[in-house]
Short mmCIF file of C-alpha atoms and ligand atoms in Angstrom, two decimals:
data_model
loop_
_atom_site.label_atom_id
_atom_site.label_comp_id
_atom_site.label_asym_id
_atom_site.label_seq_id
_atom_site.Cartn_x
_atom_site.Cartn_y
_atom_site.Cartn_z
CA UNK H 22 0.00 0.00 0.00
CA UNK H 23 1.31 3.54 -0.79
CA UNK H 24 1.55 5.82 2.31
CA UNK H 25 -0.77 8.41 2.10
CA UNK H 26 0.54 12.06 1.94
CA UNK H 27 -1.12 14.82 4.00
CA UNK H 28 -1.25 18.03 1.92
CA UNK H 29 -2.84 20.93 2.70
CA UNK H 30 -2.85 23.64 0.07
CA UNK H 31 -4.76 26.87 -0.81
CA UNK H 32 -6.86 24.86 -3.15
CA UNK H 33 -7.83 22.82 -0.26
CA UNK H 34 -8.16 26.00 1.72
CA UNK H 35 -10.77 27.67 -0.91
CA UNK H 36 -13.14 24.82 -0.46
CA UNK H 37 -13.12 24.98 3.19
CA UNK H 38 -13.91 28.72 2.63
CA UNK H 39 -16.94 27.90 0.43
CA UNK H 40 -18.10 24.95 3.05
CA UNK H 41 -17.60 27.47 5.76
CA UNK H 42 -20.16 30.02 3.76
CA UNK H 43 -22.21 27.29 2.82
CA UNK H 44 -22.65 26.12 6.69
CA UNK H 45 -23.53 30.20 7.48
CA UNK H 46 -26.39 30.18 5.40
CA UNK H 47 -27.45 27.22 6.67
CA UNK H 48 -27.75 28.51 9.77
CA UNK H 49 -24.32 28.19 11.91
CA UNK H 50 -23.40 31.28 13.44
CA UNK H 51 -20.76 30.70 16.04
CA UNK H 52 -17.47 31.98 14.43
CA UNK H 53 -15.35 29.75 16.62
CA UNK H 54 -16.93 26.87 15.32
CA UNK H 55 -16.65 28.35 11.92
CA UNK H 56 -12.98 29.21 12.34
CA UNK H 57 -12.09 26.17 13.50
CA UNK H 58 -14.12 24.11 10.64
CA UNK H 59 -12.01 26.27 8.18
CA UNK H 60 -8.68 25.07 9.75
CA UNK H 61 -9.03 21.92 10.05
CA UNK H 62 -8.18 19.42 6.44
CA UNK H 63 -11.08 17.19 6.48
CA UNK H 64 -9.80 15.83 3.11
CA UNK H 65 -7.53 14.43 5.53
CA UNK H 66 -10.18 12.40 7.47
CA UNK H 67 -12.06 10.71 4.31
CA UNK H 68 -11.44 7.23 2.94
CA UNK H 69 -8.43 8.29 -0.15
CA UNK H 70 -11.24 7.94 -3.02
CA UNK H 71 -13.28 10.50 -1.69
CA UNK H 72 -10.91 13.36 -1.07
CA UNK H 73 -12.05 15.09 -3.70
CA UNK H 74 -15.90 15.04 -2.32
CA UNK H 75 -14.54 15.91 1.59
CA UNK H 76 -15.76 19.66 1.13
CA UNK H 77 -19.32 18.97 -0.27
CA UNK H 78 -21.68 19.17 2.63
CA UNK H 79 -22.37 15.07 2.51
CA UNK H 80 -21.57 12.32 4.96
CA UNK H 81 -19.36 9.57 3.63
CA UNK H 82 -18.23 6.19 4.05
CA UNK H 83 -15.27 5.22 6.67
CA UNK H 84 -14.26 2.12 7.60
CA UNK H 85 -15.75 -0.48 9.35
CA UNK H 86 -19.31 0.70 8.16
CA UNK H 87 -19.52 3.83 9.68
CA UNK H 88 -19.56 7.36 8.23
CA UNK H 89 -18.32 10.74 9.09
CA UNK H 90 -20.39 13.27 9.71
CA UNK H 91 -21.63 15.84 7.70
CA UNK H 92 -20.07 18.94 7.97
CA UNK H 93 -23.43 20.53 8.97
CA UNK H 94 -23.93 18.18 11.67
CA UNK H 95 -20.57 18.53 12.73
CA UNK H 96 -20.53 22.10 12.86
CA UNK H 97 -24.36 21.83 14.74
CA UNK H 98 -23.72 19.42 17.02
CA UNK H 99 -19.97 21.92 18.12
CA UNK H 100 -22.40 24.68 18.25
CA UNK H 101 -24.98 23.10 20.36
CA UNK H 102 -22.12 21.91 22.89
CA UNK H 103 -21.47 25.56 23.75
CA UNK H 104 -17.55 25.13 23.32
CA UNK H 105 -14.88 26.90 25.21
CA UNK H 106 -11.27 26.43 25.36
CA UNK H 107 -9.94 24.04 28.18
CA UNK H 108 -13.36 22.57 28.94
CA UNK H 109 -12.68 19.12 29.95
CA UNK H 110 -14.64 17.26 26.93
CA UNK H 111 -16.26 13.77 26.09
CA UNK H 112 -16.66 12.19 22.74
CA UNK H 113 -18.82 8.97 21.66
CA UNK H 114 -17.79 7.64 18.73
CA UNK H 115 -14.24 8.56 17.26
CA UNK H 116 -15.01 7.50 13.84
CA UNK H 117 -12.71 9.47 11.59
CA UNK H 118 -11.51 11.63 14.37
CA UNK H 119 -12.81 14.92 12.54
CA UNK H 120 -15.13 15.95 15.04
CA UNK H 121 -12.26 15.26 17.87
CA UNK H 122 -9.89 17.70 15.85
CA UNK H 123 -12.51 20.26 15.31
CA UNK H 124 -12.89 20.02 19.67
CA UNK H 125 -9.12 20.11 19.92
CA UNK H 126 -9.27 23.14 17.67
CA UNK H 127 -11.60 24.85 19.73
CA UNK H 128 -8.95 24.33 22.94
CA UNK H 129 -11.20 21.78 24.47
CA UNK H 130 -9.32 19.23 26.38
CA UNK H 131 -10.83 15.98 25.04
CA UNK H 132 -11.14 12.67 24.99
CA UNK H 133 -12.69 10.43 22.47
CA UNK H 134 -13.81 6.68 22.52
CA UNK H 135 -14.43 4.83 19.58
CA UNK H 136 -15.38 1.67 19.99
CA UNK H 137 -14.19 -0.55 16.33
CA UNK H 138 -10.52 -1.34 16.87
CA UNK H 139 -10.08 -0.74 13.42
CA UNK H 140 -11.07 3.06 13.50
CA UNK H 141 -9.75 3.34 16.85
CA UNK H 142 -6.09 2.04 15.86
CA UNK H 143 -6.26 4.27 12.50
CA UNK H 144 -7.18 7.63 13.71
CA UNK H 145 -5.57 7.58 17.20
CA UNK H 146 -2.30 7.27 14.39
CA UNK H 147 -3.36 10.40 12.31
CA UNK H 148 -3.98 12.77 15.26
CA UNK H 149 -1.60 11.79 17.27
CA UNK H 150 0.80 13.18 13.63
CA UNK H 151 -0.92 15.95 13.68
CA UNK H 152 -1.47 19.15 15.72
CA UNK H 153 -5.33 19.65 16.19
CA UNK H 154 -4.64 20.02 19.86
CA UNK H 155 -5.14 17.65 23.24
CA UNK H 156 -6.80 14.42 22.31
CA UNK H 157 -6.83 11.26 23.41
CA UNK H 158 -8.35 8.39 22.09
CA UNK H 159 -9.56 5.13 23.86
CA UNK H 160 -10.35 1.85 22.54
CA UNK H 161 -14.13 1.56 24.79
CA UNK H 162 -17.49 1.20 24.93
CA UNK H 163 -19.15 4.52 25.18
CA UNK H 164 -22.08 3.17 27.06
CA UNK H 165 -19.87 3.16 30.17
CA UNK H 166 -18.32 6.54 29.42
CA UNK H 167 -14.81 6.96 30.47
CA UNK H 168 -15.22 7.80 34.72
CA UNK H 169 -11.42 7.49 35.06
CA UNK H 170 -11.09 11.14 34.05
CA UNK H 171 -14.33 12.35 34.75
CA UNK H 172 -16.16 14.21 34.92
CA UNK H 173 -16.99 16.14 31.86
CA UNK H 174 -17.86 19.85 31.09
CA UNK H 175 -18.84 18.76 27.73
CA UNK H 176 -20.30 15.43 26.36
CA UNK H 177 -20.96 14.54 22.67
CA UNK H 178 -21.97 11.47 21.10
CA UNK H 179 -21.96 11.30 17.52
CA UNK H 180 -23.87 8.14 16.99
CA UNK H 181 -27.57 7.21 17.67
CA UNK H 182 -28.69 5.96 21.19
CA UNK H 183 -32.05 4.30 21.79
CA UNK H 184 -32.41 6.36 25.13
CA UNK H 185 -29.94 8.39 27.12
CA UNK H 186 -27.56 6.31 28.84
CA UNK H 187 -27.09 7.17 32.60
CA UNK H 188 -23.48 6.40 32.74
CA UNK H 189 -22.95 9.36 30.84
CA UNK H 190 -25.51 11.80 32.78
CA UNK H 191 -23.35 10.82 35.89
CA UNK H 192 -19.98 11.81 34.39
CA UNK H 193 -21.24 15.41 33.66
CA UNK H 194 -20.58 17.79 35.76
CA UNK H 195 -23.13 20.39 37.67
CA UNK H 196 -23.37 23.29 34.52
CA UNK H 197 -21.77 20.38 32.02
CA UNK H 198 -23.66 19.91 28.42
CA UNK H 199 -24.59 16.42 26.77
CA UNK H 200 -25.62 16.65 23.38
CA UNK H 201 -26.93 13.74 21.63
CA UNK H 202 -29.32 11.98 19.28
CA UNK H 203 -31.62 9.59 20.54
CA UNK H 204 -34.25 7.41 19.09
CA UNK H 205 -34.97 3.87 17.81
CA UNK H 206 -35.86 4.78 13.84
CA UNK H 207 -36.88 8.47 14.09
CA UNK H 208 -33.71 10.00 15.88
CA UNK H 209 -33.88 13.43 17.62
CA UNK H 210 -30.87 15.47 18.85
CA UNK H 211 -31.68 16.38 22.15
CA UNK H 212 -29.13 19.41 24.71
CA UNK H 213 -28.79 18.05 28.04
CA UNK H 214 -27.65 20.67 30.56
CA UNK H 215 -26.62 19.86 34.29
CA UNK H 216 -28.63 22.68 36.08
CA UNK H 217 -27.79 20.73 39.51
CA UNK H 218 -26.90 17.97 41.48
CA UNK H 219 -30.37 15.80 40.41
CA UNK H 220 -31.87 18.63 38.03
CA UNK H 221 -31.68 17.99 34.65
CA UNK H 222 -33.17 20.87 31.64
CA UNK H 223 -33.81 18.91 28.05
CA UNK H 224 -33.86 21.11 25.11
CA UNK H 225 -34.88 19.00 21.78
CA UNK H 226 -33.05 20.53 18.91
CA UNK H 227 -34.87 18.75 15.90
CA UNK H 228 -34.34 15.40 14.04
CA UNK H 229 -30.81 13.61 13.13
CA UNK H 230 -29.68 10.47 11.53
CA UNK H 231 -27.06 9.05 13.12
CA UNK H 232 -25.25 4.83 12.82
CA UNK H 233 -26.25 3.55 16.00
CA UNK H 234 -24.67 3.60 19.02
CA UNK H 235 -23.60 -0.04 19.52
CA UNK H 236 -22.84 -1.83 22.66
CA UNK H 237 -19.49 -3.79 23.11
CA UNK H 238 -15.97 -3.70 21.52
CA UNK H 239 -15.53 -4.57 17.96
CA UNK H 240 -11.67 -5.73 18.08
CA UNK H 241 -9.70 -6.36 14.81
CA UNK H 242 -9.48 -9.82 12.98
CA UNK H 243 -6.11 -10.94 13.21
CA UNK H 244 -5.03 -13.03 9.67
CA UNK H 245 -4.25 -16.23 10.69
CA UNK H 246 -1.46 -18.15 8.73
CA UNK H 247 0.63 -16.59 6.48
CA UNK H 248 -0.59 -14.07 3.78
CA UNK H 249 0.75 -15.31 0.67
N1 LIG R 311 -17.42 11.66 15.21
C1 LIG R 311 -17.19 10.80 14.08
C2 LIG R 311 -18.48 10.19 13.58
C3 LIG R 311 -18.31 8.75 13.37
S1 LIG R 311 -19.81 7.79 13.21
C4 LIG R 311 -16.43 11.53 12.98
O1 LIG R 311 -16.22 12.73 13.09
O2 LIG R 311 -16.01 10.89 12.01
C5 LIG R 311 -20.05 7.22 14.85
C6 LIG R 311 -18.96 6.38 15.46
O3 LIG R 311 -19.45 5.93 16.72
C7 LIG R 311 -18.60 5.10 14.69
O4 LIG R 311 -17.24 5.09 14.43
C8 LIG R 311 -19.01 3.98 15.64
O5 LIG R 311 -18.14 2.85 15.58
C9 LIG R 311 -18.92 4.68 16.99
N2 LIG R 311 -19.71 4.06 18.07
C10 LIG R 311 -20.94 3.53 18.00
N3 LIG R 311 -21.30 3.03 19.19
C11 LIG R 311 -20.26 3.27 20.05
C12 LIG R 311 -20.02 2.98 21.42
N4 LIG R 311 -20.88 2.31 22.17
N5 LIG R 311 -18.85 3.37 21.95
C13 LIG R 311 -17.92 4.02 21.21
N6 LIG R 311 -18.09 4.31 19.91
C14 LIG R 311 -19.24 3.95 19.33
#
């Protein structure tokens, strides 16, 4: 296999531009999530035969069966999180690690869990070659959250859940956001803001279509025998 190259050019730079305007008019209005969505090479993040789609406003394929995000989504679901640099920040579902580098753009401190060893082992290698800021990425379920470092200012889960999962309303903290679709066919993204201790305010921020949010690790298949 040929290594891939990471370029970045102005070429690459004007399309951002135009998906940047393109999310405005859609509705987007935080500039830091704008700013950071124009920094950030998501060419870089889509499977090689796509690159030259990254910048249209479409999800697309990754491995293991999952997608990345549209850019609208992306940018949405940033916005709805209320970022701020250095908030200690959750994400469900690394995927392509896009999302996590727009986050680590923004100066959020975050963490990601993915939880296909595949994805997991690819894009842990990308960012960890790149500088989209502090991220770390964990091979787990996201059901159980990651309490070791909790708990979180910020939680985002970028997959579908059936229903909220507890685990994660415990590892936010008092004034912490969880954003995330939920749903079993129809999905809705709904804001989840820690008012206090046991006081809880939902917002529902209109439909999404998400893959679901899975239980369990997915590890790799290891090739048995020799590859001839
Ligand atoms: N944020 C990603 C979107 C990837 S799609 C991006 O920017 O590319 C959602 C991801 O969630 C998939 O990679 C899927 O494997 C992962 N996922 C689904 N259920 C999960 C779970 N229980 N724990 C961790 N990751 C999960």
């Amino acid at each position: 296999m040929h290594k891939r190259r990471f370029v970045d050019d102005y070429l690459h730079l004007g399309h951002r531009r135009r998906l940047v305007n393109t999310l405005r008019t859609k509705g987007i209005q935080d500039k830091t999530v704008l700013d950071a969505m124009s920094s950030v090479p998501r060419h870089w993040f889509v499977e090689q035969p796509f690159e030259a789609i990254a910048y249209e406003d479409r999800a697309l394929p990754i491995a293991a069966s999952q997608t990345i995000s549209q850019p609208y989504t992306v940018a949405f679901q940033t916005s709805l999180l209320r970022p701020a640099p250095r908030l200690k920040t959750l994400e469900v579902g690394t995927g392509s690690g896009y999302q996590a580098a727009v986050l680590g753009k923004l100066g959020m401190r975050v963490f990601t869990l993915e939880r296909q060893e595949q994805l997991y082992a690819k894009t842990r290698k990308m960012l960890a070659a790149h500088r989209f800021g502090s991220i770390r990425c964990f091979l787990q379920d996201g059901y159980r959250g990651l309490p070791a470092y909790g708990p979180y200012d910020r939680i985002l889960v970028t997959a579908g859940a059936p229903q909220v999962p507890e685990t994660l309303l415990e590892q936010l903290t008092i004034g912490g956001v969880l954003v995330i679709p939920v749903g079993t066919g129809k999905q809705e993204m709904l804001r989840i803001t820690r008012v206090g201790e046991s006081d809880l305010q939902t917002e529902r921020m209109g439909p999404a279509r998400f893959v679901p949010f899975a239980e369990g690790i997915v590890k790799t298949k290891k090739t048995r025998g020799v590859l001839r």
